[in-house]
Amino acid sequence: MLTELDIKIIRVLQNGLPLVSRPFQAMAEKLEMTEDELIDKVKSFINDGIIRRFGATVRHFDLGFVANAMVVWDVPEEKVSETGRIMAGFEEVTHCYRRPRRPGWPYNLFTVVHGQSREYCDEIAKRLSRATGITNYSLLYSTAELKKSSMRYFE
C-alpha cells in the first residue's frame, strides 16, 4: 500500500529527472526531504518491485540519428538463443528480442539499430549477418518518431 509520501514521490519521478548535476537533490527539495532520504526511498521502491527500472528516453531524430531500422531475422528455432546473444552483444544493437512467426511472416528475431544514414544501418545488418551466418533478413526503417513518454500513474 502506497503512502501519501510515496505517491508524492512517484508524481515527481514520473516527470523524469531534471537536467541538473544532482537531479535527486533537486527533486528532494521539491518534496521537502533530503537527497539521501529520496534515494533511499527510490531504492526501496526498486527492492519492493514498485519501480522496475530507471531509463532514458532518447529522441533519435533530435540527436541526428535519422536512420532507425528494425532488422528482422529468420533464424532457425534451435539457433535463436545463441544468435540473439551474439546480436545483442553488438554495441550498435539497442533492442534484441524474439517474436513468434506469423503466417506470411518468416521472421522470429528482431534487432533495432540507429544511425545517421541508411547505409550505416545496412552495414551493421551485414556485420550481424556475417557474425551469425543468418542471411535471410530485412530492414524496416521508421519514417517518423511517434509518441515517446513514460506512464503517468498519478496526476
mmCIF file with all atom_site columns, C-alpha atoms in Angstrom:
data_model
loop_
_atom_site.group_PDB
_atom_site.id
_atom_site.type_symbol
_atom_site.label_atom_id
_atom_site.label_alt_id
_atom_site.label_comp_id
_atom_site.label_asym_id
_atom_site.label_entity_id
_atom_site.label_seq_id
_atom_site.pdbx_PDB_ins_code
_atom_site.Cartn_x
_atom_site.Cartn_y
_atom_site.Cartn_z
_atom_site.occupancy
_atom_site.B_iso_or_equiv
_atom_site.pdbx_formal_charge
_atom_site.auth_seq_id
_atom_site.auth_comp_id
_atom_site.auth_asym_id
_atom_site.auth_atom_id
_atom_site.pdbx_PDB_model_num
ATOM 1   C CA . MET A 1 1   ? 0.000  0.000   0.000   1.00 0.00 ? 1   MET A CA 1
ATOM 2   C CA . LEU A 1 2   ? 1.412  3.348   -1.033  1.00 0.00 ? 2   LEU A CA 1
ATOM 3   C CA . THR A 1 3   ? 1.548  6.197   1.466   1.00 0.00 ? 3   THR A CA 1
ATOM 4   C CA . GLU A 1 4   ? 0.766  9.799   0.579   1.00 0.00 ? 4   GLU A CA 1
ATOM 5   C CA . LEU A 1 5   ? 4.530  10.464  0.584   1.00 0.00 ? 5   LEU A CA 1
ATOM 6   C CA . ASP A 1 6   ? 5.076  7.529   -1.809  1.00 0.00 ? 6   ASP A CA 1
ATOM 7   C CA . ILE A 1 7   ? 2.500  8.985   -4.184  1.00 0.00 ? 7   ILE A CA 1
ATOM 8   C CA . LYS A 1 8   ? 4.114  12.446  -3.970  1.00 0.00 ? 8   LYS A CA 1
ATOM 9   C CA . ILE A 1 9   ? 7.486  10.918  -4.805  1.00 0.00 ? 9   ILE A CA 1
ATOM 10  C CA . ILE A 1 10  ? 6.077  8.961   -7.724  1.00 0.00 ? 10  ILE A CA 1
ATOM 11  C CA . ARG A 1 11  ? 4.408  12.127  -9.038  1.00 0.00 ? 11  ARG A CA 1
ATOM 12  C CA . VAL A 1 12  ? 7.807  13.827  -9.099  1.00 0.00 ? 12  VAL A CA 1
ATOM 13  C CA . LEU A 1 13  ? 9.682  10.817  -10.516 1.00 0.00 ? 13  LEU A CA 1
ATOM 14  C CA . GLN A 1 14  ? 7.207  10.232  -13.334 1.00 0.00 ? 14  GLN A CA 1
ATOM 15  C CA . ASN A 1 15  ? 8.106  13.658  -14.728 1.00 0.00 ? 15  ASN A CA 1
ATOM 16  C CA . GLY A 1 16  ? 11.641 12.481  -15.416 1.00 0.00 ? 16  GLY A CA 1
ATOM 17  C CA . LEU A 1 17  ? 14.958 13.501  -13.980 1.00 0.00 ? 17  LEU A CA 1
ATOM 18  C CA . PRO A 1 18  ? 15.764 17.208  -14.173 1.00 0.00 ? 18  PRO A CA 1
ATOM 19  C CA . LEU A 1 19  ? 18.801 18.004  -16.294 1.00 0.00 ? 19  LEU A CA 1
ATOM 20  C CA . VAL A 1 20  ? 20.971 19.254  -13.456 1.00 0.00 ? 20  VAL A CA 1
ATOM 21  C CA . SER A 1 21  ? 24.140 17.897  -11.874 1.00 0.00 ? 21  SER A CA 1
ATOM 22  C CA . ARG A 1 22  ? 22.242 16.472  -8.861  1.00 0.00 ? 22  ARG A CA 1
ATOM 23  C CA . PRO A 1 23  ? 18.764 15.529  -10.069 1.00 0.00 ? 23  PRO A CA 1
ATOM 24  C CA . PHE A 1 24  ? 17.769 13.691  -6.900  1.00 0.00 ? 24  PHE A CA 1
ATOM 25  C CA . GLN A 1 25  ? 18.742 16.667  -4.793  1.00 0.00 ? 25  GLN A CA 1
ATOM 26  C CA . ALA A 1 26  ? 16.578 18.944  -6.955  1.00 0.00 ? 26  ALA A CA 1
ATOM 27  C CA . MET A 1 27  ? 13.628 16.567  -6.695  1.00 0.00 ? 27  MET A CA 1
ATOM 28  C CA . ALA A 1 28  ? 14.166 16.121  -2.946  1.00 0.00 ? 28  ALA A CA 1
ATOM 29  C CA . GLU A 1 29  ? 13.948 19.885  -2.450  1.00 0.00 ? 29  GLU A CA 1
ATOM 30  C CA . LYS A 1 30  ? 10.550 19.885  -4.167  1.00 0.00 ? 30  LYS A CA 1
ATOM 31  C CA . LEU A 1 31  ? 9.460  17.095  -1.853  1.00 0.00 ? 31  LEU A CA 1
ATOM 32  C CA . GLU A 1 32  ? 10.881 18.829  1.229   1.00 0.00 ? 32  GLU A CA 1
ATOM 33  C CA . MET A 1 33  ? 13.156 15.928  2.059   1.00 0.00 ? 33  MET A CA 1
ATOM 34  C CA . THR A 1 34  ? 16.879 15.262  1.825   1.00 0.00 ? 34  THR A CA 1
ATOM 35  C CA . GLU A 1 35  ? 18.576 13.813  -1.217  1.00 0.00 ? 35  GLU A CA 1
ATOM 36  C CA . ASP A 1 36  ? 19.600 10.733  0.819   1.00 0.00 ? 36  ASP A CA 1
ATOM 37  C CA . GLU A 1 37  ? 16.024 10.208  2.012   1.00 0.00 ? 37  GLU A CA 1
ATOM 38  C CA . LEU A 1 38  ? 14.761 10.354  -1.569  1.00 0.00 ? 38  LEU A CA 1
ATOM 39  C CA . ILE A 1 39  ? 17.443 7.995   -2.865  1.00 0.00 ? 39  ILE A CA 1
ATOM 40  C CA . ASP A 1 40  ? 16.704 5.547   -0.023  1.00 0.00 ? 40  ASP A CA 1
ATOM 41  C CA . LYS A 1 41  ? 13.006 5.712   -0.889  1.00 0.00 ? 41  LYS A CA 1
ATOM 42  C CA . VAL A 1 42  ? 13.721 5.074   -4.584  1.00 0.00 ? 42  VAL A CA 1
ATOM 43  C CA . LYS A 1 43  ? 15.919 2.119   -3.622  1.00 0.00 ? 43  LYS A CA 1
ATOM 44  C CA . SER A 1 44  ? 13.077 0.711   -1.526  1.00 0.00 ? 44  SER A CA 1
ATOM 45  C CA . PHE A 1 45  ? 10.668 1.187   -4.473  1.00 0.00 ? 45  PHE A CA 1
ATOM 46  C CA . ILE A 1 46  ? 13.088 -0.829  -6.622  1.00 0.00 ? 46  ILE A CA 1
ATOM 47  C CA . ASN A 1 47  ? 13.571 -3.527  -3.957  1.00 0.00 ? 47  ASN A CA 1
ATOM 48  C CA . ASP A 1 48  ? 9.804  -3.809  -3.469  1.00 0.00 ? 48  ASP A CA 1
ATOM 49  C CA . GLY A 1 49  ? 9.169  -4.030  -7.216  1.00 0.00 ? 49  GLY A CA 1
ATOM 50  C CA . ILE A 1 50  ? 7.263  -0.738  -7.331  1.00 0.00 ? 50  ILE A CA 1
ATOM 51  C CA . ILE A 1 51  ? 9.865  0.588   -9.767  1.00 0.00 ? 51  ILE A CA 1
ATOM 52  C CA . ARG A 1 52  ? 11.327 -1.930  -12.182 1.00 0.00 ? 52  ARG A CA 1
ATOM 53  C CA . ARG A 1 53  ? 13.971 0.287   -13.755 1.00 0.00 ? 53  ARG A CA 1
ATOM 54  C CA . PHE A 1 54  ? 15.197 3.767   -14.483 1.00 0.00 ? 54  PHE A CA 1
ATOM 55  C CA . GLY A 1 55  ? 15.718 4.507   -18.131 1.00 0.00 ? 55  GLY A CA 1
ATOM 56  C CA . ALA A 1 56  ? 16.334 7.339   -20.505 1.00 0.00 ? 56  ALA A CA 1
ATOM 57  C CA . THR A 1 57  ? 14.061 8.121   -23.415 1.00 0.00 ? 57  THR A CA 1
ATOM 58  C CA . VAL A 1 58  ? 16.164 9.226   -26.348 1.00 0.00 ? 58  VAL A CA 1
ATOM 59  C CA . ARG A 1 59  ? 14.687 11.173  -29.233 1.00 0.00 ? 59  ARG A CA 1
ATOM 60  C CA . HIS A 1 60  ? 16.797 9.717   -32.007 1.00 0.00 ? 60  HIS A CA 1
ATOM 61  C CA . PHE A 1 61  ? 15.817 12.196  -34.685 1.00 0.00 ? 61  PHE A CA 1
ATOM 62  C CA . ASP A 1 62  ? 16.705 15.183  -32.482 1.00 0.00 ? 62  ASP A CA 1
ATOM 63  C CA . LEU A 1 63  ? 20.167 13.686  -31.918 1.00 0.00 ? 63  LEU A CA 1
ATOM 64  C CA . GLY A 1 64  ? 20.757 13.235  -35.651 1.00 0.00 ? 64  GLY A CA 1
ATOM 65  C CA . PHE A 1 65  ? 20.077 9.512   -35.780 1.00 0.00 ? 65  PHE A CA 1
ATOM 66  C CA . VAL A 1 66  ? 17.614 9.768   -38.634 1.00 0.00 ? 66  VAL A CA 1
ATOM 67  C CA . ALA A 1 67  ? 18.037 6.207   -39.889 1.00 0.00 ? 67  ALA A CA 1
ATOM 68  C CA . ASN A 1 68  ? 16.347 3.859   -37.446 1.00 0.00 ? 68  ASN A CA 1
ATOM 69  C CA . ALA A 1 69  ? 15.958 0.301   -38.608 1.00 0.00 ? 69  ALA A CA 1
ATOM 70  C CA . MET A 1 70  ? 14.277 -2.723  -37.191 1.00 0.00 ? 70  MET A CA 1
ATOM 71  C CA . VAL A 1 71  ? 16.192 -5.608  -38.664 1.00 0.00 ? 71  VAL A CA 1
ATOM 72  C CA . VAL A 1 72  ? 14.027 -8.719  -38.751 1.00 0.00 ? 72  VAL A CA 1
ATOM 73  C CA . TRP A 1 73  ? 15.718 -12.099 -38.969 1.00 0.00 ? 73  TRP A CA 1
ATOM 74  C CA . ASP A 1 74  ? 14.578 -15.566 -39.999 1.00 0.00 ? 74  ASP A CA 1
ATOM 75  C CA . VAL A 1 75  ? 16.551 -17.709 -37.576 1.00 0.00 ? 75  VAL A CA 1
ATOM 76  C CA . PRO A 1 76  ? 16.223 -21.488 -37.199 1.00 0.00 ? 76  PRO A CA 1
ATOM 77  C CA . GLU A 1 77  ? 14.465 -22.133 -33.896 1.00 0.00 ? 77  GLU A CA 1
ATOM 78  C CA . GLU A 1 78  ? 17.393 -24.122 -32.492 1.00 0.00 ? 78  GLU A CA 1
ATOM 79  C CA . LYS A 1 79  ? 19.724 -21.156 -33.102 1.00 0.00 ? 79  LYS A CA 1
ATOM 80  C CA . VAL A 1 80  ? 17.574 -18.282 -31.853 1.00 0.00 ? 80  VAL A CA 1
ATOM 81  C CA . SER A 1 81  ? 19.031 -18.039 -28.337 1.00 0.00 ? 81  SER A CA 1
ATOM 82  C CA . GLU A 1 82  ? 22.657 -18.179 -29.448 1.00 0.00 ? 82  GLU A CA 1
ATOM 83  C CA . THR A 1 83  ? 22.028 -15.826 -32.385 1.00 0.00 ? 83  THR A CA 1
ATOM 84  C CA . GLY A 1 84  ? 20.223 -13.396 -30.089 1.00 0.00 ? 84  GLY A CA 1
ATOM 85  C CA . ARG A 1 85  ? 23.150 -13.386 -27.653 1.00 0.00 ? 85  ARG A CA 1
ATOM 86  C CA . ILE A 1 86  ? 25.602 -12.669 -30.460 1.00 0.00 ? 86  ILE A CA 1
ATOM 87  C CA . MET A 1 87  ? 23.495 -9.873  -31.936 1.00 0.00 ? 87  MET A CA 1
ATOM 88  C CA . ALA A 1 88  ? 22.741 -8.319  -28.540 1.00 0.00 ? 88  ALA A CA 1
ATOM 89  C CA . GLY A 1 89  ? 26.495 -8.167  -27.968 1.00 0.00 ? 89  GLY A CA 1
ATOM 90  C CA . PHE A 1 90  ? 26.913 -5.598  -30.745 1.00 0.00 ? 90  PHE A CA 1
ATOM 91  C CA . GLU A 1 91  ? 27.023 -2.111  -29.259 1.00 0.00 ? 91  GLU A CA 1
ATOM 92  C CA . GLU A 1 92  ? 25.024 -0.804  -32.220 1.00 0.00 ? 92  GLU A CA 1
ATOM 93  C CA . VAL A 1 93  ? 22.049 -3.030  -31.341 1.00 0.00 ? 93  VAL A CA 1
ATOM 94  C CA . THR A 1 94  ? 19.750 -1.213  -28.921 1.00 0.00 ? 94  THR A CA 1
ATOM 95  C CA . HIS A 1 95  ? 16.980 -3.820  -28.771 1.00 0.00 ? 95  HIS A CA 1
ATOM 96  C CA . CYS A 1 96  ? 17.054 -7.542  -29.483 1.00 0.00 ? 96  CYS A CA 1
ATOM 97  C CA . TYR A 1 97  ? 14.061 -9.754  -28.916 1.00 0.00 ? 97  TYR A CA 1
ATOM 98  C CA . ARG A 1 98  ? 12.317 -12.883 -30.102 1.00 0.00 ? 98  ARG A CA 1
ATOM 99  C CA . ARG A 1 99  ? 8.796  -12.904 -31.538 1.00 0.00 ? 99  ARG A CA 1
ATOM 100 C CA . PRO A 1 100 ? 6.686  -15.773 -32.854 1.00 0.00 ? 100 PRO A CA 1
ATOM 101 C CA . ARG A 1 101 ? 6.498  -16.261 -36.581 1.00 0.00 ? 101 ARG A CA 1
ATOM 102 C CA . ARG A 1 102 ? 3.159  -15.435 -38.225 1.00 0.00 ? 102 ARG A CA 1
ATOM 103 C CA . PRO A 1 103 ? 1.609  -16.729 -41.445 1.00 0.00 ? 103 PRO A CA 1
ATOM 104 C CA . GLY A 1 104 ? 3.401  -14.941 -44.282 1.00 0.00 ? 104 GLY A CA 1
ATOM 105 C CA . TRP A 1 105 ? 5.968  -13.534 -41.846 1.00 0.00 ? 105 TRP A CA 1
ATOM 106 C CA . PRO A 1 106 ? 9.042  -15.765 -41.509 1.00 0.00 ? 106 PRO A CA 1
ATOM 107 C CA . TYR A 1 107 ? 10.964 -13.560 -39.079 1.00 0.00 ? 107 TYR A CA 1
ATOM 108 C CA . ASN A 1 108 ? 11.386 -14.539 -35.442 1.00 0.00 ? 108 ASN A CA 1
ATOM 109 C CA . LEU A 1 109 ? 14.261 -12.389 -34.163 1.00 0.00 ? 109 LEU A CA 1
ATOM 110 C CA . PHE A 1 110 ? 14.207 -8.595  -34.126 1.00 0.00 ? 110 PHE A CA 1
ATOM 111 C CA . THR A 1 111 ? 17.046 -6.138  -33.630 1.00 0.00 ? 111 THR A CA 1
ATOM 112 C CA . VAL A 1 112 ? 16.954 -2.353  -33.677 1.00 0.00 ? 112 VAL A CA 1
ATOM 113 C CA . VAL A 1 113 ? 19.828 -0.190  -34.852 1.00 0.00 ? 113 VAL A CA 1
ATOM 114 C CA . HIS A 1 114 ? 20.167 3.572   -35.229 1.00 0.00 ? 114 HIS A CA 1
ATOM 115 C CA . GLY A 1 115 ? 22.450 5.567   -37.487 1.00 0.00 ? 115 GLY A CA 1
ATOM 116 C CA . GLN A 1 116 ? 22.905 8.806   -39.317 1.00 0.00 ? 116 GLN A CA 1
ATOM 117 C CA . SER A 1 117 ? 22.280 7.097   -42.655 1.00 0.00 ? 117 SER A CA 1
ATOM 118 C CA . ARG A 1 118 ? 20.588 4.048   -44.077 1.00 0.00 ? 118 ARG A CA 1
ATOM 119 C CA . GLU A 1 119 ? 23.938 2.917   -45.449 1.00 0.00 ? 119 GLU A CA 1
ATOM 120 C CA . TYR A 1 120 ? 25.312 2.785   -41.911 1.00 0.00 ? 120 TYR A CA 1
ATOM 121 C CA . CYS A 1 121 ? 22.373 0.652   -40.730 1.00 0.00 ? 121 CYS A CA 1
ATOM 122 C CA . ASP A 1 122 ? 22.720 -1.596  -43.788 1.00 0.00 ? 122 ASP A CA 1
ATOM 123 C CA . GLU A 1 123 ? 26.381 -2.163  -42.915 1.00 0.00 ? 123 GLU A CA 1
ATOM 124 C CA . ILE A 1 124 ? 25.545 -3.062  -39.325 1.00 0.00 ? 124 ILE A CA 1
ATOM 125 C CA . ALA A 1 125 ? 22.999 -5.609  -40.565 1.00 0.00 ? 125 ALA A CA 1
ATOM 126 C CA . LYS A 1 126 ? 25.638 -7.113  -42.855 1.00 0.00 ? 126 LYS A CA 1
ATOM 127 C CA . ARG A 1 127 ? 28.054 -7.385  -39.922 1.00 0.00 ? 127 ARG A CA 1
ATOM 128 C CA . LEU A 1 128 ? 25.369 -9.086  -37.822 1.00 0.00 ? 128 LEU A CA 1
ATOM 129 C CA . SER A 1 129 ? 24.702 -11.469 -40.689 1.00 0.00 ? 129 SER A CA 1
ATOM 130 C CA . ARG A 1 130 ? 28.382 -12.317 -41.084 1.00 0.00 ? 130 ARG A CA 1
ATOM 131 C CA . ALA A 1 131 ? 28.764 -12.855 -37.322 1.00 0.00 ? 131 ALA A CA 1
ATOM 132 C CA . THR A 1 132 ? 25.814 -15.233 -37.092 1.00 0.00 ? 132 THR A CA 1
ATOM 133 C CA . GLY A 1 133 ? 25.555 -16.798 -40.530 1.00 0.00 ? 133 GLY A CA 1
ATOM 134 C CA . ILE A 1 134 ? 21.912 -15.701 -40.752 1.00 0.00 ? 134 ILE A CA 1
ATOM 135 C CA . THR A 1 135 ? 21.307 -14.420 -44.264 1.00 0.00 ? 135 THR A CA 1
ATOM 136 C CA . ASN A 1 136 ? 17.516 -14.120 -44.524 1.00 0.00 ? 136 ASN A CA 1
ATOM 137 C CA . TYR A 1 137 ? 16.706 -10.727 -43.080 1.00 0.00 ? 137 TYR A CA 1
ATOM 138 C CA . SER A 1 138 ? 15.080 -7.432  -43.906 1.00 0.00 ? 138 SER A CA 1
ATOM 139 C CA . LEU A 1 139 ? 15.496 -3.862  -42.710 1.00 0.00 ? 139 LEU A CA 1
ATOM 140 C CA . LEU A 1 140 ? 12.377 -1.871  -41.859 1.00 0.00 ? 140 LEU A CA 1
ATOM 141 C CA . TYR A 1 141 ? 13.047 1.848   -41.478 1.00 0.00 ? 141 TYR A CA 1
ATOM 142 C CA . SER A 1 142 ? 10.984 4.185   -39.363 1.00 0.00 ? 142 SER A CA 1
ATOM 143 C CA . THR A 1 143 ? 9.554  7.177   -41.174 1.00 0.00 ? 143 THR A CA 1
ATOM 144 C CA . ALA A 1 144 ? 8.627  9.247   -38.119 1.00 0.00 ? 144 ALA A CA 1
ATOM 145 C CA . GLU A 1 145 ? 9.299  9.359   -34.424 1.00 0.00 ? 145 GLU A CA 1
ATOM 146 C CA . LEU A 1 146 ? 5.997  8.921   -32.682 1.00 0.00 ? 146 LEU A CA 1
ATOM 147 C CA . LYS A 1 147 ? 4.972  9.213   -29.081 1.00 0.00 ? 147 LYS A CA 1
ATOM 148 C CA . LYS A 1 148 ? 7.697  8.844   -26.502 1.00 0.00 ? 148 LYS A CA 1
ATOM 149 C CA . SER A 1 149 ? 6.562  9.318   -22.975 1.00 0.00 ? 149 SER A CA 1
ATOM 150 C CA . SER A 1 150 ? 6.515  7.461   -19.718 1.00 0.00 ? 150 SER A CA 1
ATOM 151 C CA . MET A 1 151 ? 3.455  6.180   -17.946 1.00 0.00 ? 151 MET A CA 1
ATOM 152 C CA . ARG A 1 152 ? 1.789  8.638   -15.617 1.00 0.00 ? 152 ARG A CA 1
ATOM 153 C CA . TYR A 1 153 ? 0.287  6.953   -12.597 1.00 0.00 ? 153 TYR A CA 1
ATOM 154 C CA . PHE A 1 154 ? -0.707 9.975   -10.529 1.00 0.00 ? 154 PHE A CA 1
ATOM 155 C CA . GLU A 1 155 ? -1.684 13.491  -11.583 1.00 0.00 ? 155 GLU A CA 1
#
